[in-house]
PDB file of C-alpha atoms and ligand atoms in Angstrom:
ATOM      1  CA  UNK A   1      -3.506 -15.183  -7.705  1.00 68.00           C
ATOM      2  CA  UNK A   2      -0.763 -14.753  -9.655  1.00 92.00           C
ATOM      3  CA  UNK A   3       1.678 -11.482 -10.862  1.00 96.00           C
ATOM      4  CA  UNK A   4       2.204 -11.595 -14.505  1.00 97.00           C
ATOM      5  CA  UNK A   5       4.641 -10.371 -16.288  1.00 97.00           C
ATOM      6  CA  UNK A   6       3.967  -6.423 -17.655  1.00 98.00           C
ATOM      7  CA  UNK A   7       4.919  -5.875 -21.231  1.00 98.00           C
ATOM      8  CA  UNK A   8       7.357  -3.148 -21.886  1.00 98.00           C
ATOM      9  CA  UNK A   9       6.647  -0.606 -25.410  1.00 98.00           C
ATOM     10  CA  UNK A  10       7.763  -2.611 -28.384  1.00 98.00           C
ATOM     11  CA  UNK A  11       5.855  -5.716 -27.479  1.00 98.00           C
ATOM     12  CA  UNK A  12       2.803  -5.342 -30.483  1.00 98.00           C
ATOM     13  CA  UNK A  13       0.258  -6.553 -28.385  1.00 98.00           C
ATOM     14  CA  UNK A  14       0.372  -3.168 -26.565  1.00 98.00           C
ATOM     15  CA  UNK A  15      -0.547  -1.839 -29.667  1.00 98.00           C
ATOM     16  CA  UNK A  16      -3.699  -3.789 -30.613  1.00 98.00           C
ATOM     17  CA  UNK A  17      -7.731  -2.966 -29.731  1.00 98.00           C
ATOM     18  CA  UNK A  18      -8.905  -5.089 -26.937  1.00 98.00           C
ATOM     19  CA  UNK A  19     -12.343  -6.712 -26.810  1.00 98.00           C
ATOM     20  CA  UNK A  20     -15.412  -5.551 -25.486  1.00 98.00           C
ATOM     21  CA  UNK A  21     -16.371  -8.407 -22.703  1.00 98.00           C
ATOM     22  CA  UNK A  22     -19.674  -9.560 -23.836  1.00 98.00           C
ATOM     23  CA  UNK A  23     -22.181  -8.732 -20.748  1.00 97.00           C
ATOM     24  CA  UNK A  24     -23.106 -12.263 -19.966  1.00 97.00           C
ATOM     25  CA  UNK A  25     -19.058 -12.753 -19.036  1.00 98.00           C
ATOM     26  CA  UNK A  26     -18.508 -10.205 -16.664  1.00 98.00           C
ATOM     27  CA  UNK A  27     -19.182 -12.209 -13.898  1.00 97.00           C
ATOM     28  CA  UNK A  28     -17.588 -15.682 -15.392  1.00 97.00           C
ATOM     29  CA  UNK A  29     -14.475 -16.561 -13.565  1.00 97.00           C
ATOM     30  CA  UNK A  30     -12.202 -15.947 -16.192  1.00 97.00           C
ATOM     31  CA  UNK A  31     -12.684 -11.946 -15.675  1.00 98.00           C
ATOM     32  CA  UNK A  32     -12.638 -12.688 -11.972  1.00 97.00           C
ATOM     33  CA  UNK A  33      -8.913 -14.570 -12.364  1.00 97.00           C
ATOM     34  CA  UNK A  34      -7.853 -11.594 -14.600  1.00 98.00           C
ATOM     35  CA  UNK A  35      -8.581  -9.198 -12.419  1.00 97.00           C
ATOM     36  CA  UNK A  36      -7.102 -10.540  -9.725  1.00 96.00           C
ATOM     37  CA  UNK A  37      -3.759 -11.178 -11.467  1.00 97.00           C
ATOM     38  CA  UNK A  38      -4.370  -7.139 -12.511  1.00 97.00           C
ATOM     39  CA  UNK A  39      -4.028  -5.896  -8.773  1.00 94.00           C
ATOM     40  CA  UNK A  40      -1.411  -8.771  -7.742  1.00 94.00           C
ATOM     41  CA  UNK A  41       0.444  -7.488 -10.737  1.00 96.00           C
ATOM     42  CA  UNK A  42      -0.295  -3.693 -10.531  1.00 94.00           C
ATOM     43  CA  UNK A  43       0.664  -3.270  -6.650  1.00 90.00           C
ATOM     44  CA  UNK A  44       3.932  -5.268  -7.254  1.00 93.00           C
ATOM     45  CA  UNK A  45       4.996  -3.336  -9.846  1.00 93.00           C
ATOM     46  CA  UNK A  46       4.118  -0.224  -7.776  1.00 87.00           C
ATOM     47  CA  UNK A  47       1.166   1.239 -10.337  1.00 89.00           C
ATOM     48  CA  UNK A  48      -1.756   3.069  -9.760  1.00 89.00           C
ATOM     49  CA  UNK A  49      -3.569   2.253 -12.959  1.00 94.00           C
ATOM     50  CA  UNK A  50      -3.097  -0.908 -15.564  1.00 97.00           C
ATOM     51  CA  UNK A  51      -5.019  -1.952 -18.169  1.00 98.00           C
ATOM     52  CA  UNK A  52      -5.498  -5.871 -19.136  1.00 98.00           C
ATOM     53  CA  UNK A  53      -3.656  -5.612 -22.606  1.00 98.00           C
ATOM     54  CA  UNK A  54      -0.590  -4.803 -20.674  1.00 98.00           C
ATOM     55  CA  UNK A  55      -0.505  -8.314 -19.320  1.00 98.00           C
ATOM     56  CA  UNK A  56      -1.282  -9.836 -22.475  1.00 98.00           C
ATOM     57  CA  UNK A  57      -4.897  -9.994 -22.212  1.00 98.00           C
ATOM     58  CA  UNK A  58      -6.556  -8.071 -25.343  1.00 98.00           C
ATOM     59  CA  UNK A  59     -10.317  -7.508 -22.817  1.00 98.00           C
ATOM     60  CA  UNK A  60     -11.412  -4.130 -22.078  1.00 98.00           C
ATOM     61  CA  UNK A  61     -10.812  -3.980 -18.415  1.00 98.00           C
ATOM     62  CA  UNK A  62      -9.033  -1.779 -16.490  1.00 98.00           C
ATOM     63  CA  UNK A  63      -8.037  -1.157 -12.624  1.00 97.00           C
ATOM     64  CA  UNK A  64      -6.952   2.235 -11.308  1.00 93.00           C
ATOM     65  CA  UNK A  65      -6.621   3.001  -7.392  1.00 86.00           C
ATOM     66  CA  UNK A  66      -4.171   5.044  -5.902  1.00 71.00           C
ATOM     67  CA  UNK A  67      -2.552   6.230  -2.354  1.00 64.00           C
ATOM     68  CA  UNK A  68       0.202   8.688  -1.700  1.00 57.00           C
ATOM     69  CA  UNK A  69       3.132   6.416  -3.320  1.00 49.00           C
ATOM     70  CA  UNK A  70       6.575   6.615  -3.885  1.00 52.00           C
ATOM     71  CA  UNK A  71       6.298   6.981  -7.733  1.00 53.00           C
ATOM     72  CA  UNK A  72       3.974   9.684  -6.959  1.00 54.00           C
ATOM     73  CA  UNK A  73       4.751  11.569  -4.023  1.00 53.00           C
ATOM     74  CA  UNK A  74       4.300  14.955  -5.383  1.00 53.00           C
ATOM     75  CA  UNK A  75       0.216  14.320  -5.812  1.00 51.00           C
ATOM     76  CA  UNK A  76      -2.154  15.570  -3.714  1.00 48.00           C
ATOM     77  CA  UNK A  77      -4.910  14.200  -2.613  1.00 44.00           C
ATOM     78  CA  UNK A  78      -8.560  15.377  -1.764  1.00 44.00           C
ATOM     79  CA  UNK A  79     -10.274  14.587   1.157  1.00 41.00           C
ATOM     80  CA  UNK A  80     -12.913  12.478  -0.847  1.00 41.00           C
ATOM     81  CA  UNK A  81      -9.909  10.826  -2.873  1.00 39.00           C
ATOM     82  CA  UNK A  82      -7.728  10.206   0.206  1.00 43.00           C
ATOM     83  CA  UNK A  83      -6.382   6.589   1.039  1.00 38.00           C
ATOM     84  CA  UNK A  84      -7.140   3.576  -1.531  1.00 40.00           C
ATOM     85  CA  UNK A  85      -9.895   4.075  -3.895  1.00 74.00           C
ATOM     86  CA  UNK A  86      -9.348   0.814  -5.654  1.00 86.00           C
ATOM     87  CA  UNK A  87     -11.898  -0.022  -8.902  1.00 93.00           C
ATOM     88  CA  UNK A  88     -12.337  -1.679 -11.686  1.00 97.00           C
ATOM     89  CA  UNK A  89     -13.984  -1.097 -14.851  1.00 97.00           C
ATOM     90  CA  UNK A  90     -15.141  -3.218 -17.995  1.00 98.00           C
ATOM     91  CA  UNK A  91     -15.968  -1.815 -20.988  1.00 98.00           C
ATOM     92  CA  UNK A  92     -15.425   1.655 -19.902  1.00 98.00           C
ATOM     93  CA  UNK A  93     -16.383   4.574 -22.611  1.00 98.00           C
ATOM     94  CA  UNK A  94     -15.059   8.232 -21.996  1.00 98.00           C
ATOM     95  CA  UNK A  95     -16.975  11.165 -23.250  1.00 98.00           C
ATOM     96  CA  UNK A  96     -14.384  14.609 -23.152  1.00 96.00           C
ATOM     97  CA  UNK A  97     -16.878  17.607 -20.962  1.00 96.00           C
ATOM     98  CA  UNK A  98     -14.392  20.195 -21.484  1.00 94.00           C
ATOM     99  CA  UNK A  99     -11.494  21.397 -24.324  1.00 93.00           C
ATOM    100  CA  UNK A 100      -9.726  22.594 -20.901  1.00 95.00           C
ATOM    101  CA  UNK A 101      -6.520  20.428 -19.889  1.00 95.00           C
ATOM    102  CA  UNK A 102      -4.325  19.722 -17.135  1.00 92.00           C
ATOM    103  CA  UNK A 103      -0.710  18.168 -17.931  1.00 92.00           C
ATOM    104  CA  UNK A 104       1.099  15.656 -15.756  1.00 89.00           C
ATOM    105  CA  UNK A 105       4.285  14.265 -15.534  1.00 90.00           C
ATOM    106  CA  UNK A 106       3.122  10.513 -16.697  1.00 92.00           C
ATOM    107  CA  UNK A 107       4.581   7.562 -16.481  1.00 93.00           C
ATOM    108  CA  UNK A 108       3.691   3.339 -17.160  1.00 96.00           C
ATOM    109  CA  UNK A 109       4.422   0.415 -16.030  1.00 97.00           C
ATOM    110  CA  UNK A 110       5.050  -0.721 -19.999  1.00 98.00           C
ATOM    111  CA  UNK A 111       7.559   2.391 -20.139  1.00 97.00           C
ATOM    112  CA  UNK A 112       9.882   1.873 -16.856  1.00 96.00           C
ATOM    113  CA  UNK A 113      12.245   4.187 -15.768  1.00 94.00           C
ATOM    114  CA  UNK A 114      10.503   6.998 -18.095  1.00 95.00           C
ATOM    115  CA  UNK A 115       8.645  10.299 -17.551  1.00 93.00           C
ATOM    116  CA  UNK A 116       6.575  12.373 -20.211  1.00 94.00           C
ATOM    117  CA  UNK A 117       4.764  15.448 -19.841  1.00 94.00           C
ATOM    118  CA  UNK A 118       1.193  15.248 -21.557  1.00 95.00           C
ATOM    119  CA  UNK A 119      -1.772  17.226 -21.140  1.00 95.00           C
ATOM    120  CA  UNK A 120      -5.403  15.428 -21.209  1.00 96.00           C
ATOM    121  CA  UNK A 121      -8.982  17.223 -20.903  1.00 97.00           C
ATOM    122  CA  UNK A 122      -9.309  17.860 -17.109  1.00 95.00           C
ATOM    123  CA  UNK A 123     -13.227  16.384 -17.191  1.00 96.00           C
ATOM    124  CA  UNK A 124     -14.806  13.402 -18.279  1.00 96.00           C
ATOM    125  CA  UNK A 125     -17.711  11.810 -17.993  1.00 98.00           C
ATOM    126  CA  UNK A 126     -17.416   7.941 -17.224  1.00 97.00           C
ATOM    127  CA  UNK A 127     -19.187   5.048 -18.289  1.00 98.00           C
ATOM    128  CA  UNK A 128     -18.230   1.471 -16.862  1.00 98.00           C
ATOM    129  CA  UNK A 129     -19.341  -1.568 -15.715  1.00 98.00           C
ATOM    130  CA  UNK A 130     -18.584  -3.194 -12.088  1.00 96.00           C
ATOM    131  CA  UNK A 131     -17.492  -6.864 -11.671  1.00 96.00           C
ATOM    132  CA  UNK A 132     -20.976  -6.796 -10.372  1.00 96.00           C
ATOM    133  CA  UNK A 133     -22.428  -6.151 -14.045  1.00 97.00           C
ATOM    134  CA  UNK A 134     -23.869  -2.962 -12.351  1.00 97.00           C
ATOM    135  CA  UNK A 135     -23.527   0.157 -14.781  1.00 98.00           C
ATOM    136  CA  UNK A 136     -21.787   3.340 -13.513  1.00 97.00           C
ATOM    137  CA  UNK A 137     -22.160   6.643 -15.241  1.00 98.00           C
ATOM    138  CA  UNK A 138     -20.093   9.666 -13.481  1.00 95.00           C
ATOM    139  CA  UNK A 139     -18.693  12.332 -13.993  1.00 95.00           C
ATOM    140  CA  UNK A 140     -14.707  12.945 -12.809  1.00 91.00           C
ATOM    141  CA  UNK A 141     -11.991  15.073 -12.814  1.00 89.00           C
ATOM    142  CA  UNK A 142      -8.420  16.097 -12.153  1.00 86.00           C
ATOM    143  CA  UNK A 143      -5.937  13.320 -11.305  1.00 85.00           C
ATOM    144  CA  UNK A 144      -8.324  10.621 -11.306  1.00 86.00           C
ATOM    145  CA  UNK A 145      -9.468  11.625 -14.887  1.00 91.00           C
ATOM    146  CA  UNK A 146      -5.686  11.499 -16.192  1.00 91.00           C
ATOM    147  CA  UNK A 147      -5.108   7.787 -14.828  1.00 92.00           C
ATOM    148  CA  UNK A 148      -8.558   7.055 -16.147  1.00 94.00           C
ATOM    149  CA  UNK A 149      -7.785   8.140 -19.490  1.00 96.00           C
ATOM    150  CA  UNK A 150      -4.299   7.039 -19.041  1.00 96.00           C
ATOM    151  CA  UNK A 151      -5.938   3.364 -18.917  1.00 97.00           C
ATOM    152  CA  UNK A 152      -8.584   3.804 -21.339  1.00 98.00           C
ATOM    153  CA  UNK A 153      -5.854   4.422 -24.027  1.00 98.00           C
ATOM    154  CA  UNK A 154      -4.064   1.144 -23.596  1.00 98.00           C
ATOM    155  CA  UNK A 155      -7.387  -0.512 -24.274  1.00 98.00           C
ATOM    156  CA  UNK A 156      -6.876   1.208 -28.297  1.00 98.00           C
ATOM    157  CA  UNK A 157      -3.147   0.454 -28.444  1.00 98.00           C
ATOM    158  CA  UNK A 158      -2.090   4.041 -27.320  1.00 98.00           C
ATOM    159  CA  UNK A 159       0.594   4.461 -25.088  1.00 98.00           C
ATOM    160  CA  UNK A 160       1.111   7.994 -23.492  1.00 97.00           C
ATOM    161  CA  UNK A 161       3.992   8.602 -25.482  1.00 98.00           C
ATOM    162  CA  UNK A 162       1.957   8.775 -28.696  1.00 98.00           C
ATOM    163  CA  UNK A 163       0.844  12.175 -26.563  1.00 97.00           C
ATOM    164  CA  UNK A 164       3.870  13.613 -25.792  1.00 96.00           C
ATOM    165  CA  UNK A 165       3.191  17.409 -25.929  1.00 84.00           C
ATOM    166  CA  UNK A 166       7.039  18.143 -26.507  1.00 92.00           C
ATOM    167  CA  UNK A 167       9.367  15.477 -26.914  1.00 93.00           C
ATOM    168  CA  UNK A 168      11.992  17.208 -25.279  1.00 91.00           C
ATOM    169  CA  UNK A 169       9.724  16.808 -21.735  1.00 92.00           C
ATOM    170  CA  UNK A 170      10.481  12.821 -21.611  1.00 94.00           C
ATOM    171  CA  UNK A 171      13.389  11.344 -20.485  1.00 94.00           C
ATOM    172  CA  UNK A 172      14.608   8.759 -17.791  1.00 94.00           C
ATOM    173  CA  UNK A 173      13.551   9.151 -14.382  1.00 89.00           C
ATOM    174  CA  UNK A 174      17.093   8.841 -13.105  1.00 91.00           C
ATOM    175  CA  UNK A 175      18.123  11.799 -14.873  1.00 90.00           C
ATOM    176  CA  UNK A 176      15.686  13.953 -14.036  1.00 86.00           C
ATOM    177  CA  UNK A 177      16.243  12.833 -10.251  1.00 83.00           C
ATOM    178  CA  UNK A 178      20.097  13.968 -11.056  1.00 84.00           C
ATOM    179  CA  UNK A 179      18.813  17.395 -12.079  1.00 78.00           C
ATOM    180  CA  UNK A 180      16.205  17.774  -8.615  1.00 71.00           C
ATOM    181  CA  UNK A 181      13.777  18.867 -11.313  1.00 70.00           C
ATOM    182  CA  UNK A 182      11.472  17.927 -14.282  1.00 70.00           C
ATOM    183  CA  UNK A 183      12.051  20.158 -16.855  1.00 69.00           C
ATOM    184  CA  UNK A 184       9.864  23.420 -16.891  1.00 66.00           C
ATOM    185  CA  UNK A 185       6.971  23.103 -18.790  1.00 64.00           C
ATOM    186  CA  UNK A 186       6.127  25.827 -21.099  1.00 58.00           C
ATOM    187  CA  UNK A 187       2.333  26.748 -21.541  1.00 50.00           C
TER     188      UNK A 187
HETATM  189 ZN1  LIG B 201       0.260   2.767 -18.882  1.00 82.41          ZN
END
């Protein structure tokens, strides 16, 4: 158990593909180790989503889960999605079910102190594998979809700035708290 450092935007291994993990490693220790230094590093930094690369480990896993937080108070939650719904997922593949979108205010633990507005298709359907080797397919939607795809883009080097809709809706955190507001979208 350890919490590992996060690296912040600049640092180029945030911008490299990770590796598939081969199917007779997903249950080797190594992936168990780095996925426990994912949630020991994730729930000190206060995130609800982090991706392996972003603790220097180029492997396509990632680990969302999510309760009513401080960096995200505004969120609401569904009855189905309230409380901890903590997972993880190796080798995940995303397939877009809809050109409809829903924006959020984003932020990431390799961007502190920042907020950007980007919009992302509101449904996907899921493909992963468990640390059991067991194969999910779903299909989800809304928030969960956003953090999902949030993660799954720091597995291909892209960093939700690279989908800024408008620059001019990202900015610190602390001046936007100045303010009482995030800057009205325009749709
Ligand atoms: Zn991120």
């Amino acid at each position: 158990m350890a919490i590992k450092n996060i690296l912040k935007i600049g640092n180029p291994i945030l911008r490299q593909r990770s590796e598939e993990v081969p199917l007779n490693e997903i249950r080797s220790k190594e992936i168990k180790d780095l996925v426990k230094d994912m949630f020991d590093s994730m729930k000190a930094a206060g995130g609800i989503g982090l991706a392996a690369p972003q603790i220097g480990v180029l492997k396509r896993v990632i680990i969302v889960g999510y309760e009513p937080t401080d960096r995200y108070p505004d969120i609401k939650f569904d009855k189905e999605h309230e409380g901890v719904k903590y997972r993880v997922m190796i080798n995940p593949e995303i397939e877009y079910l809809t050109e409809e979108t829903i924006g959020f205010w984003e932020g990431c633990l390799s961007v502190p102190g920042m907020r950007g507005y980007v919009e992302r298709p509101k449904k996907i359907r899921l493909k992963f594998y468990d640390m059991e080797e067991e194969l999910h397919d779903e299909i989800i939607e809304g928030f969960e979809a956003i953090v999902v795809q949030h993660e799954y883009d720091h597995l291909d080097g892209i960093l939700y700035v690279d989908r800024l809709k408008d620059t001019k809706l990202f900015g610190f955190d602390e001046e936007f708290e100045k303010i009482k507001q995030y800057p009205v979208v325009e749709v």
